[in-house]
Coordinates of C-alpha atoms in Angstrom, one line a residue:
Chain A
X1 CA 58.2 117.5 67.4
X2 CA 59.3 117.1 71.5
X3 CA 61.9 119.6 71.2
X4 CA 63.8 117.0 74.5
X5 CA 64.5 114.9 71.4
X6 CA 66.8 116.9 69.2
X7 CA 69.8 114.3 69.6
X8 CA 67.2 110.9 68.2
X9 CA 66.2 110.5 65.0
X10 CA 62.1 108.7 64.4
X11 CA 62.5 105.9 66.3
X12 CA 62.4 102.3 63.8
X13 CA 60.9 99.3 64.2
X14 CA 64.2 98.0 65.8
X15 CA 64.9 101.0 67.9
X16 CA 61.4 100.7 69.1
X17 CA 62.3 97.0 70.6
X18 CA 65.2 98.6 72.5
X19 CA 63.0 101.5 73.5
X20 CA 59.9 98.8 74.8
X21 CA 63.3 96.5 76.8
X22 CA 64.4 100.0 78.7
X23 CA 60.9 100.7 79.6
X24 CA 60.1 97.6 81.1
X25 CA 63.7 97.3 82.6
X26 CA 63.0 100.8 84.3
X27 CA 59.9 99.9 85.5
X28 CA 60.7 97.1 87.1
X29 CA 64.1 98.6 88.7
X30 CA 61.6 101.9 89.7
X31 CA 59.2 99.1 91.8
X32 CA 62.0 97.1 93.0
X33 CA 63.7 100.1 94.7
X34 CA 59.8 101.3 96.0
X35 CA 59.6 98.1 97.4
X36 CA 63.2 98.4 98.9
X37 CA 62.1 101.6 100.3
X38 CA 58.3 100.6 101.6
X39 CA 60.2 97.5 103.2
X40 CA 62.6 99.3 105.2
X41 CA 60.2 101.7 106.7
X42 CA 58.0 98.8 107.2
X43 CA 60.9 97.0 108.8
X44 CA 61.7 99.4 111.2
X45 CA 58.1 99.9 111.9
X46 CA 58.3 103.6 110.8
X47 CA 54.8 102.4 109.1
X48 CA 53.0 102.1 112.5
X49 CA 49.4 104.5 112.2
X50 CA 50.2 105.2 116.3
X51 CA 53.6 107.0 114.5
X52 CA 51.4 109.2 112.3
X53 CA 48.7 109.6 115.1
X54 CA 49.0 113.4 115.7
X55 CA 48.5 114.1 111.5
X56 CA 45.1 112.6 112.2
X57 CA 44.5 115.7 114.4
X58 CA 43.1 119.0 113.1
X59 CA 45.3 120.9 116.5
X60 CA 48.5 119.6 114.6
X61 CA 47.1 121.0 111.3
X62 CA 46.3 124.4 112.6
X63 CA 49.5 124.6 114.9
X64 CA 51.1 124.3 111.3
X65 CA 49.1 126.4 109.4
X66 CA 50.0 128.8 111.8
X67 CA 53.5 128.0 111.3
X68 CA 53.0 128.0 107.8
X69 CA 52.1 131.8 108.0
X70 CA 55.6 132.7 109.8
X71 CA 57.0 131.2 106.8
X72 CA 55.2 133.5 104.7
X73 CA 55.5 136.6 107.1
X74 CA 59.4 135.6 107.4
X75 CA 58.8 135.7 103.0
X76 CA 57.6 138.7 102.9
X77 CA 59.5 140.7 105.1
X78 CA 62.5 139.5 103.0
X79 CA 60.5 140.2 99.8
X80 CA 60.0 143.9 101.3
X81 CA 63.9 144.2 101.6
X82 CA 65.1 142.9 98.8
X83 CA 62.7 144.5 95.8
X84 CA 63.7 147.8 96.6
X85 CA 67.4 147.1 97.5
X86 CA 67.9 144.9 94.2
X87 CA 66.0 148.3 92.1
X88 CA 68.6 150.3 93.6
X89 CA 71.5 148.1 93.6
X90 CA 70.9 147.4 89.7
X91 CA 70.7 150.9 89.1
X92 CA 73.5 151.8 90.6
X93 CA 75.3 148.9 89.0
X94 CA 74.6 150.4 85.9
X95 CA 75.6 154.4 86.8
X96 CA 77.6 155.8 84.5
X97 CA 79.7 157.4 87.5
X98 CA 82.4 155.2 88.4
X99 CA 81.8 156.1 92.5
X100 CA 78.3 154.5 92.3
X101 CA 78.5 152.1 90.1
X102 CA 81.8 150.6 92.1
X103 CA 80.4 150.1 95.6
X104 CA 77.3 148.9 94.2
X105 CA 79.3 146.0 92.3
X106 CA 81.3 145.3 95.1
X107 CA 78.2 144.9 97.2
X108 CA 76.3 142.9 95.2
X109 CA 79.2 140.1 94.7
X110 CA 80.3 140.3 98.4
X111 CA 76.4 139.3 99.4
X112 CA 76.3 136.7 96.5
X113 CA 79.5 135.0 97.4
X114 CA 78.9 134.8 100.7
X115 CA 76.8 131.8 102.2
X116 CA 73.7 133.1 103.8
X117 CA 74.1 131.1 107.0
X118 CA 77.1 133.1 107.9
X119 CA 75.7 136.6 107.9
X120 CA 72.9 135.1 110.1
X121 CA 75.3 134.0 112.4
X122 CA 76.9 137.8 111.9
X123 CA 73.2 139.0 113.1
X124 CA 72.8 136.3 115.6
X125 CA 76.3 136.5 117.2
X126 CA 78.7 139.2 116.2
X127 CA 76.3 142.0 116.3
X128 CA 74.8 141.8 119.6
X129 CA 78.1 143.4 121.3
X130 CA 77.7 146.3 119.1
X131 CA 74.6 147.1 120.7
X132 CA 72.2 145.8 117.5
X133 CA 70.3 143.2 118.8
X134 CA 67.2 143.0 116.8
X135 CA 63.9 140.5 117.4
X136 CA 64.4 137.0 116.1
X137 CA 62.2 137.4 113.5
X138 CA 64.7 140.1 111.9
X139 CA 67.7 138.3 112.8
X140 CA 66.4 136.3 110.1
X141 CA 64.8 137.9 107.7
X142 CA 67.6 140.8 107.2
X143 CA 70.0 138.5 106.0
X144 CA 67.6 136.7 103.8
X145 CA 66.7 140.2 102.5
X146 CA 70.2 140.7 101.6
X147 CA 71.0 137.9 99.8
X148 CA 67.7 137.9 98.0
X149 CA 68.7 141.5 97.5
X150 CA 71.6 140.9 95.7
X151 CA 70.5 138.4 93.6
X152 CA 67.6 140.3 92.2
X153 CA 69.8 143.3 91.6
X154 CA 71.5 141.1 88.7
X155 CA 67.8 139.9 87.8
X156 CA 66.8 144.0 87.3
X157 CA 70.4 144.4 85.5
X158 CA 69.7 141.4 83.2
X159 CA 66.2 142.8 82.0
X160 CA 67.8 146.8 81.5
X161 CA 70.1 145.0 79.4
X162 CA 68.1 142.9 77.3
X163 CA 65.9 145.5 76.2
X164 CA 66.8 147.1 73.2
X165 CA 69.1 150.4 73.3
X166 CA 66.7 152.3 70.7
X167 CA 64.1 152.6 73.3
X168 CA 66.6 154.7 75.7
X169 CA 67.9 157.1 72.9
X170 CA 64.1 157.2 71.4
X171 CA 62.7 158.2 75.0
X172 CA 65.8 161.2 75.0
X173 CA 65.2 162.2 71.3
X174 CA 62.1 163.0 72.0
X175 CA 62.8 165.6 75.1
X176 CA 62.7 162.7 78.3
X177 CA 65.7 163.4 80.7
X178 CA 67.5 160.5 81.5
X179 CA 65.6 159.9 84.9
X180 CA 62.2 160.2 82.8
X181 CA 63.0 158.2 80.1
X182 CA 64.3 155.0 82.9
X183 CA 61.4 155.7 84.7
X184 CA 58.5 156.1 82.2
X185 CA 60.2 153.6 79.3
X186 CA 63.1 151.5 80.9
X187 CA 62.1 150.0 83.9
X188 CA 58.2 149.3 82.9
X189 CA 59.7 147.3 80.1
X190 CA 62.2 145.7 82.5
X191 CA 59.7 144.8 85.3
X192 CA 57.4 143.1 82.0
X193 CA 60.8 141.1 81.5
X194 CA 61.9 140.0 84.4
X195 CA 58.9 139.0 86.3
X196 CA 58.6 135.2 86.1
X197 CA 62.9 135.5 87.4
X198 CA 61.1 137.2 90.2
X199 CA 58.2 135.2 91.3
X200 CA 61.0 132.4 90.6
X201 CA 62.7 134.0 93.5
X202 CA 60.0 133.4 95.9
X203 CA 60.8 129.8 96.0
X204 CA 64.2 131.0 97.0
X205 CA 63.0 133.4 100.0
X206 CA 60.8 129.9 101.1
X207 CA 63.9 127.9 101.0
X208 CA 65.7 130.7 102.8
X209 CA 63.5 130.9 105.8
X210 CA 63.5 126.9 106.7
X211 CA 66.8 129.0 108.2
X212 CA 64.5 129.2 111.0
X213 CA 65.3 126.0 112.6
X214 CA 68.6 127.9 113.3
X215 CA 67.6 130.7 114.9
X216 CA 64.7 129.1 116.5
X217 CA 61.9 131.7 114.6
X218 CA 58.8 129.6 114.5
X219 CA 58.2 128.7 110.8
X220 CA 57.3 125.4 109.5
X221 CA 61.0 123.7 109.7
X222 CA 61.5 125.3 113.5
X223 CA 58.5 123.9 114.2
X224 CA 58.5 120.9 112.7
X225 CA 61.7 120.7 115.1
X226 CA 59.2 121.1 118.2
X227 CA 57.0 118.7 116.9
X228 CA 59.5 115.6 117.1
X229 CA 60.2 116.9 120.6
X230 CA 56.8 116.6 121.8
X231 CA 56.0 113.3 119.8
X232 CA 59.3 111.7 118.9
X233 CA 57.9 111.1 115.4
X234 CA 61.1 112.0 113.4
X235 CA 60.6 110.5 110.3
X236 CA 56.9 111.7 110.3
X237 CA 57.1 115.1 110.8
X238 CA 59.9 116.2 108.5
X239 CA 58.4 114.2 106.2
X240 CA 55.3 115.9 106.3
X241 CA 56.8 119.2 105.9
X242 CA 59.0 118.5 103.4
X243 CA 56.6 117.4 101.4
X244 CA 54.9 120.3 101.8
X245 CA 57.8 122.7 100.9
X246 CA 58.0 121.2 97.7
X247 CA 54.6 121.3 97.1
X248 CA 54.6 124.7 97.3
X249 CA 57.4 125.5 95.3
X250 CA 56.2 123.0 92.3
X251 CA 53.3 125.2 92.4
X252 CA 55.2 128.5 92.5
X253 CA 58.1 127.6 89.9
X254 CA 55.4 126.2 87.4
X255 CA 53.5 129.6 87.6
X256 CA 56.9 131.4 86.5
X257 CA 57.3 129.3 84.0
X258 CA 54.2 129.4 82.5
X259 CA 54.4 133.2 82.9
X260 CA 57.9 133.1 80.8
X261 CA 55.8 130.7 78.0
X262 CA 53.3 133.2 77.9
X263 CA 55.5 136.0 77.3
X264 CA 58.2 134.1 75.3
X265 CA 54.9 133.4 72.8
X266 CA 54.2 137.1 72.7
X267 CA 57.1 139.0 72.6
X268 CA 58.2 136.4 69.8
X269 CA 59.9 138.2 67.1
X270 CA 59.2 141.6 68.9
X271 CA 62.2 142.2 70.8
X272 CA 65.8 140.2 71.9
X273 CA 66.1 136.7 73.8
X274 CA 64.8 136.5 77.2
X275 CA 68.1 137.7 79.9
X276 CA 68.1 134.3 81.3
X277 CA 66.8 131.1 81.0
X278 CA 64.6 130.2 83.7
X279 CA 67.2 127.2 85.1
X280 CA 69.6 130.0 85.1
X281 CA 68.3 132.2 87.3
X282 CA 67.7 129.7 89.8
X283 CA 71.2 128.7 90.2
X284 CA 72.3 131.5 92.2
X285 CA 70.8 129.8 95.3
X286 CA 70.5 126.3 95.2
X287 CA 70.1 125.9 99.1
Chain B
X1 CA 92.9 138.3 116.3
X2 CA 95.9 137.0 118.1
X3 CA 94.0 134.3 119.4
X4 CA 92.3 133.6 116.0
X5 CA 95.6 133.4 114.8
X6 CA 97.5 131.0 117.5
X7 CA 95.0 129.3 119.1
X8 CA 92.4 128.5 116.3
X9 CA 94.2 128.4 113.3
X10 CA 93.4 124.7 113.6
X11 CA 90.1 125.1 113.7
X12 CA 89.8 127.1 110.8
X13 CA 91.6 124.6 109.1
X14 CA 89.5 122.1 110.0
X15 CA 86.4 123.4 108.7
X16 CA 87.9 124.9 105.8
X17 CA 88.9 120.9 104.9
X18 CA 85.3 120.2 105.4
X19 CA 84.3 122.9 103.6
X20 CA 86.6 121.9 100.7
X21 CA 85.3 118.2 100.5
X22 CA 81.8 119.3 100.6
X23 CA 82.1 121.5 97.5
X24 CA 84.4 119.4 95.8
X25 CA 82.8 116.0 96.0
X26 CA 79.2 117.7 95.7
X27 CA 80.1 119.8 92.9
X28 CA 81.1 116.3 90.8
X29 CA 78.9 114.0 92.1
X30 CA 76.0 116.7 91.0
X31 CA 78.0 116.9 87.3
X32 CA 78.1 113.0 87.2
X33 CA 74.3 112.2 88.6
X34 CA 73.2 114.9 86.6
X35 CA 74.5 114.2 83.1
X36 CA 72.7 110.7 84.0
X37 CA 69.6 112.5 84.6
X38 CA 70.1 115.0 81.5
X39 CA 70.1 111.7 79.4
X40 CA 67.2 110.4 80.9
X41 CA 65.4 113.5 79.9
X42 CA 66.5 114.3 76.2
X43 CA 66.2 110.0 76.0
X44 CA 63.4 108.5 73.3
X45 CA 62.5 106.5 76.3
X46 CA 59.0 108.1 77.8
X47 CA 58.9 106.1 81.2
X48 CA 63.0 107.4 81.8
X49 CA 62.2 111.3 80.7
X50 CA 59.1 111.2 83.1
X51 CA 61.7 109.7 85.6
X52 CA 63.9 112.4 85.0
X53 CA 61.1 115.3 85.1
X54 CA 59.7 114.0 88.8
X55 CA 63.7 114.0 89.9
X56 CA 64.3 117.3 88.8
X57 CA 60.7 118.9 90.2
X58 CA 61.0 117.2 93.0
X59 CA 64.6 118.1 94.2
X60 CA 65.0 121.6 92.5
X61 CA 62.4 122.5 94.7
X62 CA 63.1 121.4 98.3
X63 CA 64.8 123.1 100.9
X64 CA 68.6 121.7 101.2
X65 CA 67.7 122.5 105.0
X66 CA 64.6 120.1 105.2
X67 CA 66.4 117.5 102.5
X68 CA 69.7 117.6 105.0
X69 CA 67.3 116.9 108.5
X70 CA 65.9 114.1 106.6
X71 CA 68.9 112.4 104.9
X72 CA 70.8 112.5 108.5
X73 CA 68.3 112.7 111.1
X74 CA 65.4 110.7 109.5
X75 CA 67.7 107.4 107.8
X76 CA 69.2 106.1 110.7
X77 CA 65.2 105.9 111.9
X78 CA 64.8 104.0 109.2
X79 CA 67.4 101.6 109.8
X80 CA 70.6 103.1 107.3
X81 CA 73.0 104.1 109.2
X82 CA 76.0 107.0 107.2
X83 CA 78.2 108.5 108.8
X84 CA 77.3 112.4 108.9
X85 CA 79.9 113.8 106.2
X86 CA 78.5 111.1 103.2
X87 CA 75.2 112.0 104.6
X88 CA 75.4 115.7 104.1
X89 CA 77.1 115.3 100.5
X90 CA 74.6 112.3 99.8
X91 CA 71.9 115.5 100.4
X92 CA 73.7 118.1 98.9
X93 CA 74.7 115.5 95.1
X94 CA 70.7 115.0 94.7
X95 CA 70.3 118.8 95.0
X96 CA 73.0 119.8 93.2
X97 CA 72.0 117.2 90.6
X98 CA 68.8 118.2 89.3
X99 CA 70.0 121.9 88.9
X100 CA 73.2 119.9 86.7
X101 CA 70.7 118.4 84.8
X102 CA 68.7 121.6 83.7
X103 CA 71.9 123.2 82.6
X104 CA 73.1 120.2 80.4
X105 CA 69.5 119.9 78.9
X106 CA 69.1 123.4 78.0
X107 CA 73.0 123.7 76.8
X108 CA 71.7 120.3 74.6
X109 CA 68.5 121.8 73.7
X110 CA 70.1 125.3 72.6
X111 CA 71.4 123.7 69.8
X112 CA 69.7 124.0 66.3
X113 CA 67.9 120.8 65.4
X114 CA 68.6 121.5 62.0
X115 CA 72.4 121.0 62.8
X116 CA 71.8 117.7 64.5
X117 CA 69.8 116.6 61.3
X118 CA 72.2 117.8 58.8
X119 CA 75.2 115.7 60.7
X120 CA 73.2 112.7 60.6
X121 CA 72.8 113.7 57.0
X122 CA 76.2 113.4 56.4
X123 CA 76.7 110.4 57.9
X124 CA 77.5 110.6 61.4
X125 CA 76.1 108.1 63.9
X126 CA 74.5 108.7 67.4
X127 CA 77.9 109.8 69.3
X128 CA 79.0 111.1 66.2
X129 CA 76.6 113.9 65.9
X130 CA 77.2 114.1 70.1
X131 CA 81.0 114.4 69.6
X132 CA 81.3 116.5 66.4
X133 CA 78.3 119.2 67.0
X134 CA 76.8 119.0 70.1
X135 CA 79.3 118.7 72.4
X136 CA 81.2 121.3 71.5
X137 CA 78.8 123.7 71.3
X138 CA 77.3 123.1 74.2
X139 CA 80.2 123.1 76.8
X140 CA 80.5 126.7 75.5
X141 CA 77.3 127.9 76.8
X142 CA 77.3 125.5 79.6
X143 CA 80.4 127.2 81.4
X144 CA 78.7 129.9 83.0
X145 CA 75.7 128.2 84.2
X146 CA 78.2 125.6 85.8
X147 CA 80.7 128.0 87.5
X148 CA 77.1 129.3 88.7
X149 CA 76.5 125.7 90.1
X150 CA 79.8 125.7 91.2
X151 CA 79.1 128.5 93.7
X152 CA 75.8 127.6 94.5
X153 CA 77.0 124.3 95.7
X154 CA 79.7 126.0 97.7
X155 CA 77.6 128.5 99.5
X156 CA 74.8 125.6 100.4
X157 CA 77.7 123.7 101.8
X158 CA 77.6 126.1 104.8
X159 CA 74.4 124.3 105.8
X160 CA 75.3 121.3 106.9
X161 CA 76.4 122.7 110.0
X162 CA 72.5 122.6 110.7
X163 CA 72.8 119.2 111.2
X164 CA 75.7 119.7 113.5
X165 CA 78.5 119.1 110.8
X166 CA 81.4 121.6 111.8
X167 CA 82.1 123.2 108.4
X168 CA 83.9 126.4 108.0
X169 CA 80.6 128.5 108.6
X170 CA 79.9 126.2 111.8
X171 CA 83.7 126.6 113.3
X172 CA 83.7 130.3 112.8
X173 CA 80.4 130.2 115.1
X174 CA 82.0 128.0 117.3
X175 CA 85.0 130.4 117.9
X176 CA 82.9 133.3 118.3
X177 CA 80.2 131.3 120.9
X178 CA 83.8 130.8 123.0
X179 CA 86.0 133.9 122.6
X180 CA 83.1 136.6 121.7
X181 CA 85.8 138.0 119.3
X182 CA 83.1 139.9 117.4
X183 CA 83.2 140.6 113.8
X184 CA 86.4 139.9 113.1
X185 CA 86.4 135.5 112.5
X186 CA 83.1 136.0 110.8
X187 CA 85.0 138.5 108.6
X188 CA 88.1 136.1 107.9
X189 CA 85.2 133.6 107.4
X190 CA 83.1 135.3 104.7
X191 CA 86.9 136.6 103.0
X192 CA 87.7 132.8 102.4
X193 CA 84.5 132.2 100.9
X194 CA 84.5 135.0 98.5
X195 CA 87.7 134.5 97.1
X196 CA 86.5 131.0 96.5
X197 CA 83.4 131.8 94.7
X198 CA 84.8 134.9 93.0
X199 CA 88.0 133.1 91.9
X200 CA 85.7 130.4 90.3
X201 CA 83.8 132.8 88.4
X202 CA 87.1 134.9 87.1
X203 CA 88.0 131.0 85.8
X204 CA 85.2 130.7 84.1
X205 CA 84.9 134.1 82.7
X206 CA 88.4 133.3 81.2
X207 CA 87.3 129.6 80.0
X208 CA 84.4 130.9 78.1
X209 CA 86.6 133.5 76.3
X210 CA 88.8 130.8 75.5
X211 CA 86.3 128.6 74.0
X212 CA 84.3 131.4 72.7
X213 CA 84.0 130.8 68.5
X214 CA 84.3 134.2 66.7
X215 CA 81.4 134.2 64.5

């Protein structure tokens, strides 16, 4: 049984009627809006092959492609900052001693309460006078880091947590010091756990860097930006690379979630519920 | 400071009233549009679930900064003109929305389906079963997830002043391009947020001990 249809019983012959009337209704309401929708482009003559004339191009293509891999570099450079500042930051978090555990808390919900476009503007503007000026590129991949940062600290938290307190105290009964037994029992265990939260968080460190266009660092939305100034093909361009943006991350979200299946099937009946559903996780940024 | 204080309290003000309407009239526009969509997906109806599905892929997974260019730079191109603050909230709703909807769906879906088959057992219709067993088990696990939303919605508001709407985040770098006051109207900036997002988040810790069931 489709386990979306908990709340309907079978449907019967006259349910079935009702069910045939929506369909059709929808349909035809889905086609009448496409039709709205192909109209007014056509209308405003949005529709025109000279407007799409550069995408025929293979110099567009490449100048995007290479765009395209400043969006990945931008990524990755964020990626790089964040893993190893969310492993200690969710360690710390979880420190028995009250001085580490505190400033870790506090820095973790500072960075996830605050909107990212601020602290780029911090790196951007308010720094600067202080003397740290930093290349573009870092202006915005730092805050990015951050924020992704902070939010995969609670990811590494929620996947210590989940996993069952036996295997700690059966890692120390048998001679492991604490550090050991994280190290050798704990955080393989976690990593297992948590890793479609963290590919899932890719798609958020893609998002992140159409930031970009703000700072003017040359990934796909900045220039997509330069694009329309060159051609004046607004509607085109973004369209184009919007598309492509969520192209990317349909690709990338599907392959955590069929990583979560995989290991949802497996651990079955082995060990607690997963930390967080895989909605969930993605809340934290929705930008 | 002094200047912060006399000279641009205003402007604070204004953005923080931007600010405000953003997160306000996104966060319920997203609840409303996406208990829609939540029906459409746990529906017996396959054309409306697909619908649902290609909503939700579609819009969990863009860039609120691409979706934003194109809802207020690219539809006037097209010939619908909005003025910039529905535009930005227009953007933010159909974002907001499919994350709304996964949140209902899975609070829905949590449930047991044998406790959905045992009410209809006993008698209760469609919204009975919905009013009686559903519902209020899932608003209990749902209030997290939502304060989450709550946040997330807040925070992304900040971006509309990429499209050159002066929000909170947008005034404050305003004031600093004029009066170079360094870190200090960032600072006041990033305080108001926090309190918002944290305060939301101590409300809902406190709802979902209220509604919590002792079992």
């Amino acid at each position: 049984m489709n386990t979306d249809q908990v709340l309907f019983d079978a449907v019967g012959p006259k349910a079935r009627r009702r069910v045939a009337i929506l369909t059709i209704a929808s349909i035809l309401l889905t086609l009448g809006l496409l039709a709205l929708a192909y109209e007014q482009f056509y209308q405003s003559g949005q529709l025109a092959p000279s407007k799409w004339a550069e995408f025929r191009q293979s110099s567009t293509w490449s100048y995007l492609l290479k765009a395209f891999g400043n969006t990945a570099l931008a990524a990755l450079g964020a990626g790089a900052i964040a893993l190893p500042m969310g492993l200690v930051l969710a360690v710390g978090r979880l420190s028995a001693t009250k001085l580490v555990r505190w400033p870790c808390t506090a820095v973790i919900e500072l960075l996830r309460s605050v909107p990212l476009l601020l602290i780029i503007y911090i790196f951007v503007s308010a720094l600067p006078p202080y003397g740290i000026n930093p290349d573009v590129f870092w202006k915005l991949v730092i805050p990015i880091g951050l924020c992704s940062g902070a939010t995969i600290a609670e990811v590494f938290r929620a996947g210590i947590l989940a996993l069952p307190k036996g295997q700690t105290e059966a890692a120390l009964s048998l001679g492991l010091t604490p550090t050991q037994a994280f190290r050798m029992v704990v955080f393989p265990q976690a990593v297992r756990i948590v890793l479609p939260a963290l590919i899932a968080q890719v798609v958020i460190l893609l998002k992140d860097t159409t930031l970009g266009y703000v700072v003017s660092y040359g990934e796909l939305q900045q220039s997509g930006k330069v694009l329309v100034a060159s051609t004046g093909h607004l509607v085109q361009t973004y369209l184009i690379i919007t598309v492509i943006y969520i192209g990317m991350n349909i690709v990338i979200s599907n392959a955590a979630s069929a990583i979560d299946n995989r290991m949802a099937r497996r651990r079955a009946g082995v060990a607690g519920p997963v930390p967080q559903d895989a909605t969930e996780r993605q809340l934290s940024t929705i930008a | 400071m002094n200047i912060l204080l006399t000279k641009y309290l205003g402007t604070f003000g204004e953005g923080l009233w931007v600010t405000a309407q953003f997160t306000v009239v996104g966060f319920l526009g997203s609840m409303i549009l996406g208990v829609i969509l939540a029906t459409f997906r746990i529906s017996p109806v396959a054309y409306l679930r697909a619908v649902g599905l290609i909503f939700v892929e579609i819009f969990r997974n863009v860039p609120l900064v691409s979706l934003l260019i194109l809802v207020v730079y690219g539809l006037p191109e097209i010939g619908i003109t909005i003025d910039y603050l529905p535009s930005v909230m227009i953007a933010m709703i159909l974002v907001g929305a499919a994350f709304a909807c996964e949140v209902f769906r899975t609070g829905i879906n949590a449930i047991p389906t044998g406790q959905v088959e045992a009410g209809r057992a006993i008698g209760l219709g469609f919204f009975g079963v919905l009013r009686e067993i559903v519902f209020p088990q899932a608003t209990r696990a749902m209030v997290q997830p939502i304060v989450t939303l709550f946040i997330g919605i807040l925070l992304s508001s900040s971006l509309a002043g990429v499209v050159g709407v002066m929000d909170l985040t947008a005034e404050v770098s305003y004031i600093n391009n004029r009066e170079a006051l360094g870190l200090v109207t960032f600072l006041v900036a990033a305080v108001i947020y926090a309190s918002i997002a944290l305060g939301a988040g101590a409300i809902g810790a406190r709802l979902e001990i209220k509604l919590r069931v002792l079992r």
